[in-house]
Short mmCIF file of N, CA and C in Angstrom, two decimals:
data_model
loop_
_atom_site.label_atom_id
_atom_site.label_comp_id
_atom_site.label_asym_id
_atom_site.label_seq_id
_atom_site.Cartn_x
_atom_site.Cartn_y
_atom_site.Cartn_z
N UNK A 50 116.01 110.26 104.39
CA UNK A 50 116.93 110.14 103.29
C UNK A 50 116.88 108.73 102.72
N UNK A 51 117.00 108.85 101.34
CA UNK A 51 116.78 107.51 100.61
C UNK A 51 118.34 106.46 101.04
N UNK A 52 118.20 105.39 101.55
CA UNK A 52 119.43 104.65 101.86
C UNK A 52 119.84 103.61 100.90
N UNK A 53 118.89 103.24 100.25
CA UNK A 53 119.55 102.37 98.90
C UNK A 53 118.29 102.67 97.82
N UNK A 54 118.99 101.61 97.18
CA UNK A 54 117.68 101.84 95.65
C UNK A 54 117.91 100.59 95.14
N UNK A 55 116.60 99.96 94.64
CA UNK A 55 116.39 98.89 94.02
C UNK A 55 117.11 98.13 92.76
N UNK A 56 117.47 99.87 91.73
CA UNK A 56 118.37 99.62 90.36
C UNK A 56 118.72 100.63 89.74
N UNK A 57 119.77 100.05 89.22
CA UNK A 57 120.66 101.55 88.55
C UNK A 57 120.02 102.47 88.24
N UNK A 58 118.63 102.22 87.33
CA UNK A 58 118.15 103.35 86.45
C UNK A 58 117.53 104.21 87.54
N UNK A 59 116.90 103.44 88.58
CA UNK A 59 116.17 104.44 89.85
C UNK A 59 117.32 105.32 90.07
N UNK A 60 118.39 104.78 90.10
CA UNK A 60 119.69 105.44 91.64
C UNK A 60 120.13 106.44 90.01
N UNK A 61 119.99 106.45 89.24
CA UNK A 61 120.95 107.37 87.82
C UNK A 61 119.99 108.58 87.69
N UNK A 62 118.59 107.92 87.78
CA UNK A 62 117.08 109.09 87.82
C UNK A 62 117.38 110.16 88.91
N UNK A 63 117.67 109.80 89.81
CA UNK A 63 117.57 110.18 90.86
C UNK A 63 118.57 110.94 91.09
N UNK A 64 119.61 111.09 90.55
CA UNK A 64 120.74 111.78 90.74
C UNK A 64 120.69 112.60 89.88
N UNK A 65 119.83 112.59 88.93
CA UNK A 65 119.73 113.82 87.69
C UNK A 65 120.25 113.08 86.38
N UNK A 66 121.16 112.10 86.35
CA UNK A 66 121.82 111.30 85.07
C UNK A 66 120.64 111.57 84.31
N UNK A 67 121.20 111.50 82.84
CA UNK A 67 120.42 110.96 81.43
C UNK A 67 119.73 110.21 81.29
N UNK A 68 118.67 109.38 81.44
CA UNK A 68 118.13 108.65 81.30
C UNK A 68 116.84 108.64 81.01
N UNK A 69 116.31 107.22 80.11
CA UNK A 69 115.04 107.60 79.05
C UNK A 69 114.05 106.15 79.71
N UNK A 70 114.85 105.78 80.88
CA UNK A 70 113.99 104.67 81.75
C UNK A 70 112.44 105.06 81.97
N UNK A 71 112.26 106.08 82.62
CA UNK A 71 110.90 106.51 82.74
C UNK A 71 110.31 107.58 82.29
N UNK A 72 110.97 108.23 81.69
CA UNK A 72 110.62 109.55 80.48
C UNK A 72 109.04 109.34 80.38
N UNK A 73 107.97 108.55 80.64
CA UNK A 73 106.60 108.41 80.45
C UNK A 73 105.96 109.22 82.23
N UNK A 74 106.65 109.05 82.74
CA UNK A 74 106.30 109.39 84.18
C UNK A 74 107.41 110.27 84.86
N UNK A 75 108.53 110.74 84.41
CA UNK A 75 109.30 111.02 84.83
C UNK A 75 109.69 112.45 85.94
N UNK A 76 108.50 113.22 85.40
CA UNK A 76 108.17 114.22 86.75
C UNK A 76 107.43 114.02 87.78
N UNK A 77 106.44 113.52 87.67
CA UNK A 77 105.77 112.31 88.85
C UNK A 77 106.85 111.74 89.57
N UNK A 78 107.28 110.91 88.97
CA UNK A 78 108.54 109.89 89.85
C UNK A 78 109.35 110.80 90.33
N UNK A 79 110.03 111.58 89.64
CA UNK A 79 111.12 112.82 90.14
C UNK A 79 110.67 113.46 91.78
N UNK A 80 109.19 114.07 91.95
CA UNK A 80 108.72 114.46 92.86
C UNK A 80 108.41 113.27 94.01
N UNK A 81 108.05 112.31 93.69
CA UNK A 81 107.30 111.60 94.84
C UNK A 81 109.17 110.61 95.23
N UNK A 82 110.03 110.80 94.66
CA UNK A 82 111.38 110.07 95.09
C UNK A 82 111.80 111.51 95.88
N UNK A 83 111.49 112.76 95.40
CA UNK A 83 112.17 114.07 96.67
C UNK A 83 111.57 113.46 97.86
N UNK A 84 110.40 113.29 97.38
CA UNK A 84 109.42 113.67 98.95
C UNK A 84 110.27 112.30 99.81
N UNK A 85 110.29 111.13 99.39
CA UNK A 85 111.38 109.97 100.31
C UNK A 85 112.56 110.05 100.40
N UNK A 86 112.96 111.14 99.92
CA UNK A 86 114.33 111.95 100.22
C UNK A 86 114.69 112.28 101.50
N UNK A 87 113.18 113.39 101.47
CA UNK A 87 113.25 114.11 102.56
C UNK A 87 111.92 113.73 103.82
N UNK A 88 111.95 112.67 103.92
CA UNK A 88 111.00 111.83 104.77
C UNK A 88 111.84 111.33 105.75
N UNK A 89 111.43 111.65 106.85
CA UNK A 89 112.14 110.75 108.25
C UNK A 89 111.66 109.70 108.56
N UNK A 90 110.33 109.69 108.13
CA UNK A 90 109.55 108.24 109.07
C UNK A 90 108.38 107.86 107.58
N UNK A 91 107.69 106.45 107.84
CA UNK A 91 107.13 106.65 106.42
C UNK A 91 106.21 107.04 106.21
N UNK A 92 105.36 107.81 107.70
CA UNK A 92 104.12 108.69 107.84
C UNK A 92 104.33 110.29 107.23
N UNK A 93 105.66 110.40 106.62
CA UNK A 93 105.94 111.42 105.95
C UNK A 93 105.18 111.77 104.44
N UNK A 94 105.24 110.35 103.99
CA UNK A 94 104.83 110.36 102.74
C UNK A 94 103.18 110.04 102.76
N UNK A 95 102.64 109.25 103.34
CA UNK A 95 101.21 109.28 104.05
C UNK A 95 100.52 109.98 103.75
N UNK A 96 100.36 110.86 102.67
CA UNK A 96 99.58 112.16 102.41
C UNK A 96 98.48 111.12 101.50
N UNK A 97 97.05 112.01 101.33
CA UNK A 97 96.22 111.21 100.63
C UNK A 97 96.29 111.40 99.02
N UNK A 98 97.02 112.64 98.82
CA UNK A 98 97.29 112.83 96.95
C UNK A 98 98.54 111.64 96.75
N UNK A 99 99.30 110.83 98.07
CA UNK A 99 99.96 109.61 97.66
C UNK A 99 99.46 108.33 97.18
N UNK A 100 98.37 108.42 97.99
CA UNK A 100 97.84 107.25 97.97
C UNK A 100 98.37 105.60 98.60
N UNK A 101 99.16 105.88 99.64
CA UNK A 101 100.40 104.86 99.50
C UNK A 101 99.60 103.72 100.33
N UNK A 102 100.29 102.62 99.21
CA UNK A 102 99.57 101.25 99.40
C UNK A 102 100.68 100.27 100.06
N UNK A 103 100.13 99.05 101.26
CA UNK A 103 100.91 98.60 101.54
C UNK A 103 100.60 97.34 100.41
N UNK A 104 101.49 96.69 100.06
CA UNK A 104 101.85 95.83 98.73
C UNK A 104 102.47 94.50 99.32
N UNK A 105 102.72 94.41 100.55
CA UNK A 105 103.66 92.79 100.78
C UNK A 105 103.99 93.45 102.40
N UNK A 106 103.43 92.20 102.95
CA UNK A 106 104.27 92.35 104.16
C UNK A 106 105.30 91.26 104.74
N UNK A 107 105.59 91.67 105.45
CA UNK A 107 107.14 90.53 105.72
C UNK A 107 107.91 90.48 107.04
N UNK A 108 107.62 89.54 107.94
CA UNK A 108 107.80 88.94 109.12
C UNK A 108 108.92 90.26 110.04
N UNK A 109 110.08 89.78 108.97
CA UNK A 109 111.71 90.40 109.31
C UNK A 109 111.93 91.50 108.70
N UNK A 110 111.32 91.84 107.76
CA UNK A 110 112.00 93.29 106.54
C UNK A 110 110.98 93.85 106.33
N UNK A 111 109.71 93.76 107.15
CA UNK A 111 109.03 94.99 107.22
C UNK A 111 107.57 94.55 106.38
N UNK A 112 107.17 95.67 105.95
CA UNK A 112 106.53 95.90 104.29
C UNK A 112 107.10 96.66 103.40
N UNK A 113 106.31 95.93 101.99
CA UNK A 113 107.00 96.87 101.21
C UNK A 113 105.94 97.53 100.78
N UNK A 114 106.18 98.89 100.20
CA UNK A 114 105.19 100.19 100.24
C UNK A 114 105.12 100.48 98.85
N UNK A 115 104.06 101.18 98.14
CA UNK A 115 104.04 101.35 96.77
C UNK A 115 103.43 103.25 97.16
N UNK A 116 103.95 103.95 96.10
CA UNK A 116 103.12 104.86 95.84
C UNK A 116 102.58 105.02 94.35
N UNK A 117 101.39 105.03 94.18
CA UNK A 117 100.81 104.91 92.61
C UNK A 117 101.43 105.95 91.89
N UNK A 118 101.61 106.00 90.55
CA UNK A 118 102.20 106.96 89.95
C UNK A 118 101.12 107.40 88.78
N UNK A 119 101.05 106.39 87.91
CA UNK A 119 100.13 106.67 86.80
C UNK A 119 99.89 105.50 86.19
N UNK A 120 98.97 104.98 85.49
CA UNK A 120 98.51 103.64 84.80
C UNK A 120 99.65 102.67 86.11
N UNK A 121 100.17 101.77 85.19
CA UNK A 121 100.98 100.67 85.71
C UNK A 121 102.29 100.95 86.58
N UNK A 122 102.40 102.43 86.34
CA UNK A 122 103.78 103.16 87.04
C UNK A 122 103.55 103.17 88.45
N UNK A 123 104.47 103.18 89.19
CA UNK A 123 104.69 103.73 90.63
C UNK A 123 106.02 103.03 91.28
N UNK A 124 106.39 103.85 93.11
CA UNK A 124 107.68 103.83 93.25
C UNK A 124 107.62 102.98 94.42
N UNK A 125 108.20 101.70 94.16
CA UNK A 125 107.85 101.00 95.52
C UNK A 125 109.41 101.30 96.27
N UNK A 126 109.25 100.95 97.24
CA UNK A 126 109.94 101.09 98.38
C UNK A 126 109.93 100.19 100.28
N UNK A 127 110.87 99.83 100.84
CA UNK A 127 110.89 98.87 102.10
C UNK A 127 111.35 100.44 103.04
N UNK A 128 110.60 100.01 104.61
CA UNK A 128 110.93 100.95 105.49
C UNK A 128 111.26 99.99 106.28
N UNK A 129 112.46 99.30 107.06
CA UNK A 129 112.49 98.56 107.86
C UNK A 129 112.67 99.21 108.90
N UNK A 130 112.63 98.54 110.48
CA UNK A 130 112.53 99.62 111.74
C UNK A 130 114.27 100.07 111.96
N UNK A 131 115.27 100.64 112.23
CA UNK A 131 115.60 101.14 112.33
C UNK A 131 116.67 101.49 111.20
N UNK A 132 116.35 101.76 110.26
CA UNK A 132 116.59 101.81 108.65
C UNK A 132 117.45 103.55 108.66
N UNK A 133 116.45 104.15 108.97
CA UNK A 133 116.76 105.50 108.90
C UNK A 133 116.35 105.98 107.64
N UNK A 134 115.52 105.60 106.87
CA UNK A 134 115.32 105.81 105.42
C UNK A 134 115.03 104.13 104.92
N UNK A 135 113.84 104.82 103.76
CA UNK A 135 113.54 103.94 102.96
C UNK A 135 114.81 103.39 101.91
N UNK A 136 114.50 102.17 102.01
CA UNK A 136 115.91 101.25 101.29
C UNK A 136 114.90 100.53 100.00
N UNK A 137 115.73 99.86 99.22
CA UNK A 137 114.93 99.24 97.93
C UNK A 137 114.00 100.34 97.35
N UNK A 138 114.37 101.28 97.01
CA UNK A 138 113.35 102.33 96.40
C UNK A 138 113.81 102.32 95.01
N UNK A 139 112.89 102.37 94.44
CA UNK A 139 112.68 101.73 92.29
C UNK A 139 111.48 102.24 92.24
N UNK A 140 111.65 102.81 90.61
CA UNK A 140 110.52 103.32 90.15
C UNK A 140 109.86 102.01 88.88
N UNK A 141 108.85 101.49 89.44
CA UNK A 141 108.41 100.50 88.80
C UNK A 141 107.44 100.56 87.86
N UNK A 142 107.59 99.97 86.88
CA UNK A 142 106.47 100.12 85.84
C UNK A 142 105.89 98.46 85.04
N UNK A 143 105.30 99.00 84.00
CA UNK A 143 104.83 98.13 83.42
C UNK A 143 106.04 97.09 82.45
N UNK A 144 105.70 95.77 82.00
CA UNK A 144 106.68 94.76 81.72
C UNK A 144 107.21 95.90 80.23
N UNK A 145 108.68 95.45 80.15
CA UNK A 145 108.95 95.93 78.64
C UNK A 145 108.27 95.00 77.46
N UNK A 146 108.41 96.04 76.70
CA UNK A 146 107.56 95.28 75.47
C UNK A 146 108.46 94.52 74.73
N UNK A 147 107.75 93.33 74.66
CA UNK A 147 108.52 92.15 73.54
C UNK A 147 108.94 92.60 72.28
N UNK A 148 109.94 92.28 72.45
CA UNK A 148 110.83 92.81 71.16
C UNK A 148 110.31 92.16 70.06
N UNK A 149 110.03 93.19 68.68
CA UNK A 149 109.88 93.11 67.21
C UNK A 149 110.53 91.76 66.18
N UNK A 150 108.76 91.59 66.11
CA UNK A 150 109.37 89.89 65.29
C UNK A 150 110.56 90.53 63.95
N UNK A 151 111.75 89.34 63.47
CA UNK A 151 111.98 89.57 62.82
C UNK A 151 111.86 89.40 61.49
N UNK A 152 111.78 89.97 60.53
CA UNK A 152 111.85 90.14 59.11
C UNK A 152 112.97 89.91 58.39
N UNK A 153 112.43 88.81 57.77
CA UNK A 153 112.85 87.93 56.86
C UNK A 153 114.17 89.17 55.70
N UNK A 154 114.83 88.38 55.67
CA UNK A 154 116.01 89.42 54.64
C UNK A 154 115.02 88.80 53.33
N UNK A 155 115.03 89.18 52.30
CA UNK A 155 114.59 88.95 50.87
C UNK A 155 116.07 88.82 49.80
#
């Protein structure tokens, strides 16, 4: 079971809320956040259509884990040892795009 989440829009996705955060990937992400739902250990998710990459490791808090999603998308996530579930789980993507120069009033 997922024990925390990285940010609102993950934890609002994830609950079914409205949201147009990842609408580019959003059934992808939808499925591969069940599957760490319902994962006990993180050899759950370990499948090779995951692909899951370790991304950072870290002395005290473990590693943190990525599963690819599509282009720049995917859902990282921390398994620390007696966690009971992946914590910091966010569906991560590419930087937002710089906002539209503005135009001059006439």
């Amino acid at each position: 079971m997922i024990v925390s989440f990285a940010d609102d829009d993950t934890l609002a996705f994830h609950r079914g809320d409205a949201t147009t955060a990842f609408a580019e990937v959003a059934r992808l992400a939808g499925s591969k956040l069940d599957q760490l739902d319902a994962a006990t250990d993180v050899r759950d998710v370990n499948r090779p259509s995951n692909h899951l990459q370790v991304v950072r490791k870290h002395r005290r808090r473990g590693r943190r884990w990525l599963i690819p999603l599509t282009g720049d998308w995917g859902v990282g996530f921390e398994w620390p040892p007696g966690s009971g579930g992946p914590v910091l789980v966010g569906v991560v993507g590419p930087p937002s795009m710089p906002p539209a120069p503005a135009r001059a009033v006439a």
